[in-house]
Short mmCIF file of C-alpha atoms in Angstrom, two decimals:
data_model
loop_
_atom_site.label_atom_id
_atom_site.label_comp_id
_atom_site.label_asym_id
_atom_site.label_seq_id
_atom_site.Cartn_x
_atom_site.Cartn_y
_atom_site.Cartn_z
CA UNK A 1 21.29 28.10 15.17
CA UNK A 2 19.74 28.76 11.80
CA UNK A 3 21.54 31.08 9.42
CA UNK A 4 20.00 34.04 7.69
CA UNK A 5 19.86 32.04 4.45
CA UNK A 6 18.09 29.13 6.21
CA UNK A 7 15.29 31.46 7.26
CA UNK A 8 15.09 33.07 3.82
CA UNK A 9 14.72 29.60 2.31
CA UNK A 10 11.91 28.82 4.77
CA UNK A 11 10.13 32.01 3.74
CA UNK A 12 10.65 31.19 0.07
CA UNK A 13 9.16 27.72 0.57
CA UNK A 14 6.17 29.24 2.40
CA UNK A 15 5.66 31.72 -0.43
CA UNK A 16 5.79 28.88 -2.95
CA UNK A 17 3.14 26.88 -1.04
CA UNK A 18 0.85 29.90 -0.61
CA UNK A 19 1.12 30.69 -4.31
CA UNK A 20 0.33 27.08 -5.32
CA UNK A 21 -2.68 26.93 -2.96
CA UNK A 22 -4.10 30.27 -4.16
CA UNK A 23 -3.32 30.12 -7.88
CA UNK A 24 -0.70 32.90 -7.71
CA UNK A 25 2.40 33.00 -9.89
CA UNK A 26 5.93 34.04 -9.05
CA UNK A 27 9.47 33.47 -10.29
CA UNK A 28 12.87 33.69 -8.63
CA UNK A 29 14.80 36.72 -9.94
CA UNK A 30 18.13 38.46 -9.48
CA UNK A 31 21.53 36.83 -9.09
CA UNK A 32 19.94 34.15 -6.94
CA UNK A 33 17.91 32.94 -9.92
CA UNK A 34 21.09 32.53 -11.99
CA UNK A 35 22.74 30.62 -9.12
CA UNK A 36 19.63 28.47 -8.73
CA UNK A 37 19.66 27.67 -12.46
CA UNK A 38 23.38 26.91 -12.70
CA UNK A 39 24.15 25.42 -9.29
CA UNK A 40 20.76 24.49 -7.73
CA UNK A 41 21.50 26.71 -4.74
CA UNK A 42 21.09 30.29 -3.62
CA UNK A 43 23.31 30.07 -0.56
CA UNK A 44 26.35 31.82 -1.98
CA UNK A 45 24.77 34.47 -4.18
CA UNK A 46 23.21 37.83 -3.32
CA UNK A 47 22.27 38.63 0.29
CA UNK A 48 18.81 39.50 -1.06
CA UNK A 49 16.39 36.73 -2.01
CA UNK A 50 13.96 38.23 -4.52
CA UNK A 51 10.93 37.00 -6.45
CA UNK A 52 9.04 38.69 -9.26
CA UNK A 53 5.24 38.88 -9.37
CA UNK A 54 2.58 40.90 -11.13
CA UNK A 55 1.00 43.59 -8.99
CA UNK A 56 -2.38 41.88 -8.48
CA UNK A 57 -0.71 38.71 -7.22
CA UNK A 58 1.47 40.73 -4.81
CA UNK A 59 -1.64 42.43 -3.43
CA UNK A 60 -3.43 39.08 -3.04
CA UNK A 61 -0.41 37.54 -1.32
CA UNK A 62 -0.31 40.43 1.18
CA UNK A 63 -4.03 40.06 1.87
CA UNK A 64 -3.58 36.33 2.52
CA UNK A 65 -0.73 36.94 5.01
CA UNK A 66 -2.67 39.64 6.84
CA UNK A 67 -5.78 37.44 7.06
CA UNK A 68 -3.70 34.61 8.54
CA UNK A 69 -2.97 36.94 11.47
CA UNK A 70 0.25 35.04 12.14
CA UNK A 71 2.30 37.00 14.68
CA UNK A 72 5.46 35.28 13.39
CA UNK A 73 5.12 36.72 9.88
CA UNK A 74 4.73 40.18 8.37
CA UNK A 75 4.42 41.93 5.04
CA UNK A 76 5.59 45.50 4.58
CA UNK A 77 5.40 47.89 1.66
CA UNK A 78 4.31 51.39 0.86
CA UNK A 79 0.66 50.33 1.19
CA UNK A 80 0.99 49.81 4.96
CA UNK A 81 4.01 51.99 5.80
CA UNK A 82 3.63 55.54 4.48
CA UNK A 83 7.34 56.27 4.98
CA UNK A 84 8.47 53.22 3.01
CA UNK A 85 10.14 54.32 -0.23
CA UNK A 86 10.90 51.20 -2.29
CA UNK A 87 8.15 49.69 -4.41
CA UNK A 88 9.01 46.12 -3.42
CA UNK A 89 7.24 44.33 -0.56
CA UNK A 90 9.07 42.42 2.17
CA UNK A 91 7.78 39.12 3.57
CA UNK A 92 9.58 38.46 6.83
CA UNK A 93 9.96 36.59 10.10
CA UNK A 94 9.20 38.62 13.24
CA UNK A 95 11.08 36.12 15.42
CA UNK A 96 14.39 37.21 13.87
CA UNK A 97 16.44 40.38 13.82
CA UNK A 98 18.53 41.82 11.04
CA UNK A 99 20.46 44.72 12.54
CA UNK A 100 20.99 46.22 9.09
CA UNK A 101 17.21 46.67 8.88
CA UNK A 102 17.14 48.26 12.31
CA UNK A 103 19.58 50.87 11.06
CA UNK A 104 17.22 51.93 8.25
CA UNK A 105 14.97 54.70 9.57
CA UNK A 106 11.97 54.14 7.33
CA UNK A 107 11.33 50.47 8.17
CA UNK A 108 8.66 49.43 10.64
CA UNK A 109 9.63 45.75 10.54
CA UNK A 110 13.20 44.55 11.08
CA UNK A 111 13.12 40.80 10.68
CA UNK A 112 14.93 38.58 8.16
CA UNK A 113 12.87 38.59 4.97
CA UNK A 114 12.59 37.99 1.24
CA UNK A 115 11.52 40.63 -1.27
CA UNK A 116 8.59 40.63 -3.69
CA UNK A 117 9.27 42.83 -6.72
CA UNK A 118 6.53 43.89 -9.16
CA UNK A 119 7.18 43.27 -12.84
CA UNK A 120 6.87 46.68 -14.49
CA UNK A 121 6.09 47.91 -17.98
CA UNK A 122 9.23 49.17 -19.70
CA UNK A 123 8.51 49.55 -23.41
CA UNK A 124 5.41 49.43 -25.63
CA UNK A 125 5.06 47.05 -28.58
CA UNK A 126 5.99 50.03 -30.79
CA UNK A 127 9.25 50.50 -28.94
CA UNK A 128 8.21 53.59 -26.96
CA UNK A 129 9.69 53.77 -23.43
CA UNK A 130 7.16 53.91 -20.60
CA UNK A 131 7.84 56.59 -18.00
CA UNK A 132 6.99 55.40 -14.50
CA UNK A 133 8.07 58.29 -12.33
CA UNK A 134 7.12 61.47 -14.14
CA UNK A 135 8.49 64.79 -12.86
CA UNK A 136 5.70 65.15 -10.30
CA UNK A 137 6.08 61.63 -8.89
CA UNK A 138 9.88 61.99 -8.88
CA UNK A 139 9.57 65.14 -6.78
CA UNK A 140 7.11 63.39 -4.47
CA UNK A 141 9.52 60.48 -4.13
CA UNK A 142 12.29 62.89 -3.09
CA UNK A 143 9.89 64.51 -0.62
CA UNK A 144 9.03 61.12 0.89
CA UNK A 145 12.72 60.32 1.21
CA UNK A 146 13.39 63.67 2.88
CA UNK A 147 10.41 63.67 5.24
CA UNK A 148 10.97 60.07 6.42
CA UNK A 149 14.21 61.00 8.20
CA UNK A 150 14.12 60.35 11.94
CA UNK A 151 15.76 62.76 14.37
CA UNK A 152 16.77 61.60 17.86
CA UNK A 153 19.06 64.34 19.16
CA UNK A 154 17.16 66.76 21.41
CA UNK A 155 19.26 69.67 20.14
CA UNK A 156 17.52 69.30 16.80
CA UNK A 157 13.97 69.23 18.19
CA UNK A 158 12.85 71.81 15.65
CA UNK A 159 13.88 69.50 12.79
CA UNK A 160 12.04 66.58 14.41
CA UNK A 161 8.94 68.73 14.80
CA UNK A 162 9.21 69.85 11.19
CA UNK A 163 9.47 66.31 9.83
CA UNK A 164 6.57 65.27 12.05
CA UNK A 165 4.37 68.08 10.71
CA UNK A 166 5.29 67.23 7.11
CA UNK A 167 4.48 63.54 7.58
CA UNK A 168 1.21 64.30 9.36
CA UNK A 169 0.10 66.64 6.58
CA UNK A 170 1.14 64.12 3.93
CA UNK A 171 -0.74 61.31 5.68
CA UNK A 172 -3.89 63.29 6.44
CA UNK A 173 -4.18 64.34 2.78
CA UNK A 174 -3.87 60.73 1.58
CA UNK A 175 -0.42 61.23 0.07
CA UNK A 176 0.88 57.68 0.67
CA UNK A 177 -2.13 56.00 -0.90
CA UNK A 178 -2.18 58.46 -3.80
CA UNK A 179 1.52 57.93 -4.48
CA UNK A 180 1.15 54.15 -4.44
CA UNK A 181 -1.88 54.22 -6.75
CA UNK A 182 -0.19 56.58 -9.20
CA UNK A 183 2.93 54.42 -9.39
CA UNK A 184 0.78 51.32 -9.94
CA UNK A 185 -1.30 53.03 -12.61
CA UNK A 186 1.78 54.25 -14.49
CA UNK A 187 3.95 51.12 -14.59
CA UNK A 188 2.45 48.12 -12.78
CA UNK A 189 1.28 45.03 -14.69
CA UNK A 190 -1.82 43.43 -13.19
CA UNK A 191 -1.96 40.05 -14.97
CA UNK A 192 0.69 37.66 -16.26
CA UNK A 193 -0.91 37.53 -19.69
CA UNK A 194 -0.70 41.35 -19.87
CA UNK A 195 3.12 41.08 -19.95
CA UNK A 196 2.87 40.21 -23.65
CA UNK A 197 1.21 43.60 -24.31
CA UNK A 198 4.69 45.15 -23.94
CA UNK A 199 7.89 44.50 -25.86
CA UNK A 200 10.04 44.88 -22.73
CA UNK A 201 9.44 44.66 -18.99
CA UNK A 202 11.51 45.53 -15.95
CA UNK A 203 12.18 43.92 -12.58
CA UNK A 204 14.60 45.26 -9.97
CA UNK A 205 17.09 47.07 -12.24
CA UNK A 206 16.91 44.78 -15.28
CA UNK A 207 14.99 45.50 -18.49
CA UNK A 208 14.38 42.43 -20.63
CA UNK A 209 12.25 41.19 -23.53
CA UNK A 210 8.73 40.12 -22.51
CA UNK A 211 8.86 37.05 -24.78
CA UNK A 212 10.75 35.15 -22.08
CA UNK A 213 7.74 35.29 -19.72
CA UNK A 214 5.52 32.77 -21.49
CA UNK A 215 5.96 29.75 -19.24
CA UNK A 216 7.59 28.47 -16.03
CA UNK A 217 9.68 25.51 -14.96
CA UNK A 218 10.18 23.98 -11.53
CA UNK A 219 13.76 23.76 -10.25
CA UNK A 220 15.02 22.17 -7.02
CA UNK A 221 17.06 24.62 -4.99
CA UNK A 222 18.60 23.78 -1.61
CA UNK A 223 16.03 21.06 -1.00
CA UNK A 224 12.94 23.02 -2.08
CA UNK A 225 11.27 23.61 -5.45
CA UNK A 226 10.90 27.10 -6.88
CA UNK A 227 9.78 28.70 -10.14
CA UNK A 228 12.13 29.87 -12.88
CA UNK A 229 11.25 30.91 -16.40
CA UNK A 230 11.16 28.01 -18.85
CA UNK A 231 13.13 30.14 -21.31
CA UNK A 232 15.85 30.80 -18.72
CA UNK A 233 18.69 30.29 -21.22
CA UNK A 234 17.41 33.15 -23.37
CA UNK A 235 16.68 35.36 -20.35
CA UNK A 236 20.12 34.94 -18.77
CA UNK A 237 21.82 35.35 -22.16
CA UNK A 238 20.08 38.70 -22.55
CA UNK A 239 21.01 39.84 -19.02
CA UNK A 240 24.49 38.38 -18.55
CA UNK A 241 25.66 37.59 -22.10
CA UNK A 242 26.00 34.38 -24.13
CA UNK A 243 28.69 33.04 -21.77
CA UNK A 244 26.47 33.28 -18.68
CA UNK A 245 27.07 29.58 -17.88
CA UNK A 246 30.74 30.35 -17.33
CA UNK A 247 30.02 32.93 -14.63
CA UNK A 248 31.56 32.02 -11.29
CA UNK A 249 29.31 33.27 -8.51
CA UNK A 250 31.39 34.39 -5.56
CA UNK A 251 30.04 34.06 -2.01
CA UNK A 252 28.97 37.35 -0.48
CA UNK A 253 30.79 38.11 2.79
CA UNK A 254 28.75 39.26 5.80
CA UNK A 255 28.01 42.98 5.89
CA UNK A 256 30.43 45.02 7.94
CA UNK A 257 28.88 46.62 11.03
CA UNK A 258 25.80 44.39 10.64
CA UNK A 259 24.63 41.90 13.26
CA UNK A 260 22.16 39.15 12.41
CA UNK A 261 20.39 37.30 15.21
CA UNK A 262 18.08 34.53 14.08
CA UNK A 263 16.72 33.52 17.47
CA UNK A 264 15.44 36.72 19.11
CA UNK A 265 12.57 38.73 17.61
CA UNK A 266 13.25 42.31 16.59
CA UNK A 267 10.54 43.69 18.90
CA UNK A 268 12.40 42.30 21.93
CA UNK A 269 15.75 43.48 20.54
CA UNK A 270 14.41 46.99 19.94
CA UNK A 271 12.73 47.10 23.35
CA UNK A 272 15.90 46.11 25.19
CA UNK A 273 18.27 48.26 23.13
CA UNK A 274 16.12 51.32 22.43
CA UNK A 275 18.06 53.62 24.75
CA UNK A 276 21.36 52.51 23.20
CA UNK A 277 20.04 52.92 19.65
CA UNK A 278 18.68 56.36 20.50
CA UNK A 279 22.04 57.40 21.95
CA UNK A 280 23.87 56.05 18.89
CA UNK A 281 21.59 57.91 16.47
CA UNK A 282 21.70 61.06 18.57
CA UNK A 283 25.50 61.02 18.65
CA UNK A 284 25.65 60.28 14.94
CA UNK A 285 23.35 63.22 14.16
CA UNK A 286 25.54 65.53 16.23
CA UNK A 287 28.65 64.27 14.44
CA UNK A 288 27.03 64.79 11.04
CA UNK A 289 25.94 68.29 12.03
CA UNK A 290 29.43 69.10 13.31
CA UNK A 291 31.03 67.71 10.16
CA UNK A 292 28.77 69.86 7.98
CA UNK A 293 29.57 72.91 10.07
CA UNK A 294 33.31 72.29 9.70
CA UNK A 295 32.86 71.65 5.99
CA UNK A 296 30.96 74.92 5.63
CA UNK A 297 33.66 76.82 7.55
CA UNK A 298 36.36 75.18 5.42
CA UNK A 299 34.52 76.21 2.25
CA UNK A 300 34.21 79.77 3.57
CA UNK A 301 37.96 79.94 4.29
CA UNK A 302 38.64 78.56 0.81
CA UNK A 303 36.50 81.26 -0.78
CA UNK A 304 38.23 83.99 1.22
CA UNK A 305 41.64 82.62 0.21
CA UNK A 306 40.56 82.52 -3.45
CA UNK A 307 39.42 86.13 -3.08
CA UNK A 308 42.83 87.09 -1.66
CA UNK A 309 44.66 85.35 -4.51
CA UNK A 310 42.34 86.90 -7.08
CA UNK A 311 43.00 90.37 -5.65
CA UNK A 312 46.72 89.71 -6.11
CA UNK A 313 46.12 88.82 -9.75
CA UNK A 314 43.98 91.94 -10.17
CA UNK A 315 46.84 94.18 -9.00
CA UNK A 316 49.34 92.31 -11.19
CA UNK A 317 47.20 92.61 -14.34
CA UNK A 318 46.31 96.24 -13.62
CA UNK A 319 50.01 97.09 -13.75
CA UNK A 320 50.47 94.92 -16.85
CA UNK A 321 47.74 96.71 -18.84
CA UNK A 322 48.88 100.19 -17.74
CA UNK A 323 52.28 99.48 -19.25
CA UNK A 324 51.22 97.49 -22.34
CA UNK A 325 47.68 98.34 -23.49
CA UNK A 326 48.70 100.82 -26.18
CA UNK A 327 51.12 98.30 -27.68
CA UNK A 328 48.59 95.43 -27.42
CA UNK A 329 45.98 97.45 -29.31
CA UNK A 330 48.31 97.67 -32.33
CA UNK A 331 48.02 93.92 -33.00
CA UNK A 332 45.93 92.91 -36.02
CA UNK A 333 43.46 90.21 -34.88
CA UNK A 334 42.90 89.17 -38.49
CA UNK A 335 46.54 88.36 -38.97
CA UNK A 336 47.08 84.79 -37.79
CA UNK A 337 50.65 85.28 -36.58
CA UNK A 338 49.91 88.58 -34.80
CA UNK A 339 46.79 87.06 -33.21
CA UNK A 340 48.87 84.18 -31.83
CA UNK A 341 51.41 86.62 -30.41
CA UNK A 342 48.62 88.69 -28.82
CA UNK A 343 47.00 85.57 -27.34
CA UNK A 344 50.32 84.47 -25.83
CA UNK A 345 50.44 87.77 -23.93
CA UNK A 346 46.79 87.71 -22.85
CA UNK A 347 46.58 83.97 -22.11
CA UNK A 348 47.51 84.27 -18.37
CA UNK A 349 44.78 86.90 -17.89
CA UNK A 350 42.19 84.81 -19.76
CA UNK A 351 43.18 81.71 -17.79
CA UNK A 352 42.71 83.58 -14.50
CA UNK A 353 39.36 85.00 -15.58
CA UNK A 354 38.18 81.50 -16.53
CA UNK A 355 39.41 79.90 -13.27
CA UNK A 356 37.88 82.49 -10.94
CA UNK A 357 34.61 82.59 -12.89
CA UNK A 358 34.18 78.92 -11.92
CA UNK A 359 34.38 80.03 -8.27
CA UNK A 360 31.70 82.65 -8.95
CA UNK A 361 34.28 85.48 -8.86
CA UNK A 362 35.86 87.93 -11.25
CA UNK A 363 37.99 91.07 -11.10
CA UNK A 364 37.57 94.43 -12.88
CA UNK A 365 39.73 95.37 -15.86
CA UNK A 366 39.66 98.86 -17.29
CA UNK A 367 37.33 99.17 -20.37
CA UNK A 368 39.92 99.34 -23.19
CA UNK A 369 41.73 96.21 -21.99
CA UNK A 370 38.49 94.33 -21.31
CA UNK A 371 37.20 95.18 -24.77
CA UNK A 372 40.38 93.72 -26.29
CA UNK A 373 40.03 90.55 -24.20
CA UNK A 374 36.41 90.15 -25.34
CA UNK A 375 37.37 90.50 -29.02
CA UNK A 376 40.03 87.81 -28.54
CA UNK A 377 37.51 85.52 -26.81
CA UNK A 378 34.96 86.02 -29.59
CA UNK A 379 37.58 85.05 -32.16
CA UNK A 380 38.36 81.95 -30.05
CA UNK A 381 34.59 81.18 -29.90
CA UNK A 382 34.59 81.41 -26.10
CA UNK A 383 31.54 83.64 -25.70
CA UNK A 384 30.45 81.48 -22.76
CA UNK A 385 33.33 82.91 -20.69
CA UNK A 386 32.28 86.45 -21.65
CA UNK A 387 28.72 85.69 -20.52
CA UNK A 388 29.92 84.23 -17.19
CA UNK A 389 32.11 87.26 -16.49
CA UNK A 390 29.33 89.73 -17.32
CA UNK A 391 26.83 87.83 -15.18
CA UNK A 392 29.19 87.78 -12.19
CA UNK A 393 30.17 91.41 -12.70
CA UNK A 394 26.52 92.48 -12.36
CA UNK A 395 26.50 90.90 -8.88
CA UNK A 396 29.62 92.86 -7.97
CA UNK A 397 31.42 89.93 -6.40
CA UNK A 398 34.82 91.44 -7.15
CA UNK A 399 37.12 93.64 -5.09
CA UNK A 400 37.20 97.30 -5.97
#
């Protein structure tokens, strides 16, 4: 039986051949590229096999795969799956099943795959950072993440209906296409030569100098040839440090709770296990809901208990000020020694006020005593505590 890495290598070789035949460029990226450069293998590096391409070449590659109409292969990205959040595109094998992919709600395809990452603009030649996700796109990204949740439990039918309505409205108004086009317009690079129009570029989560991207070299990796940057020494030095050649790449253990089957297609797996998967998700949703309910009840009990303890402090300090306020008012706040003595007496009260204000609570203190506390806080430059107390007091969250 072929391993997951065997199939990823097959897909990588296919991508390489398609790119050579159609004048497309790519380069191996991520930890696998370092392993390929140092050890001529990618078998014991990251679970993800990733390549970097400019946006136009990614689009052309996807068009080529779709025109081939090969039922054994698929491409998936936000252009053909409106609920798909990442910007990368997956190129995968439909005759395989990666259970980890099945567990992700937003995926349509669940086969073993490699990832195609766009190379993004990161910094102009003048050193100005380029913002990809502005506030509007960031909010839309959060909305996409929220609305793509799938609900299986029948008890939560209203949530399922709500998500369905949101997704339908988003799709009918062209949201997915608009989002994709806006992201591309903001940060995508269309041509390889355009990379040099920026001082820095980004792929996956790495930001590096664009000067490394001038030329390629061919490297043999696990029996196939792939592209790396010709200036790989400089690139890896920038990413991993000058001693990158000393890095020992540790094999990644299999994911816990993940099953990989490289002989049965995911459509058959999903068809035969749909009822089980639905029951698992339904039970999980009920457990999550129950856990949140318990957490909410626990938080409520905690707040009530804090209120009880605060009421005890209120009674204690009320008695304290009745007996001592006249004496406390005789202290001279401008005298350093007298101020320290006064603070020592008021410190427990101030500490309690500060602690309970963080819980959104406070307790009333008669005006003369509170005025004294405020003058002490002003001298200590703790006006923020005064403001918190006054804000909470207006909401009347204290016990009278």
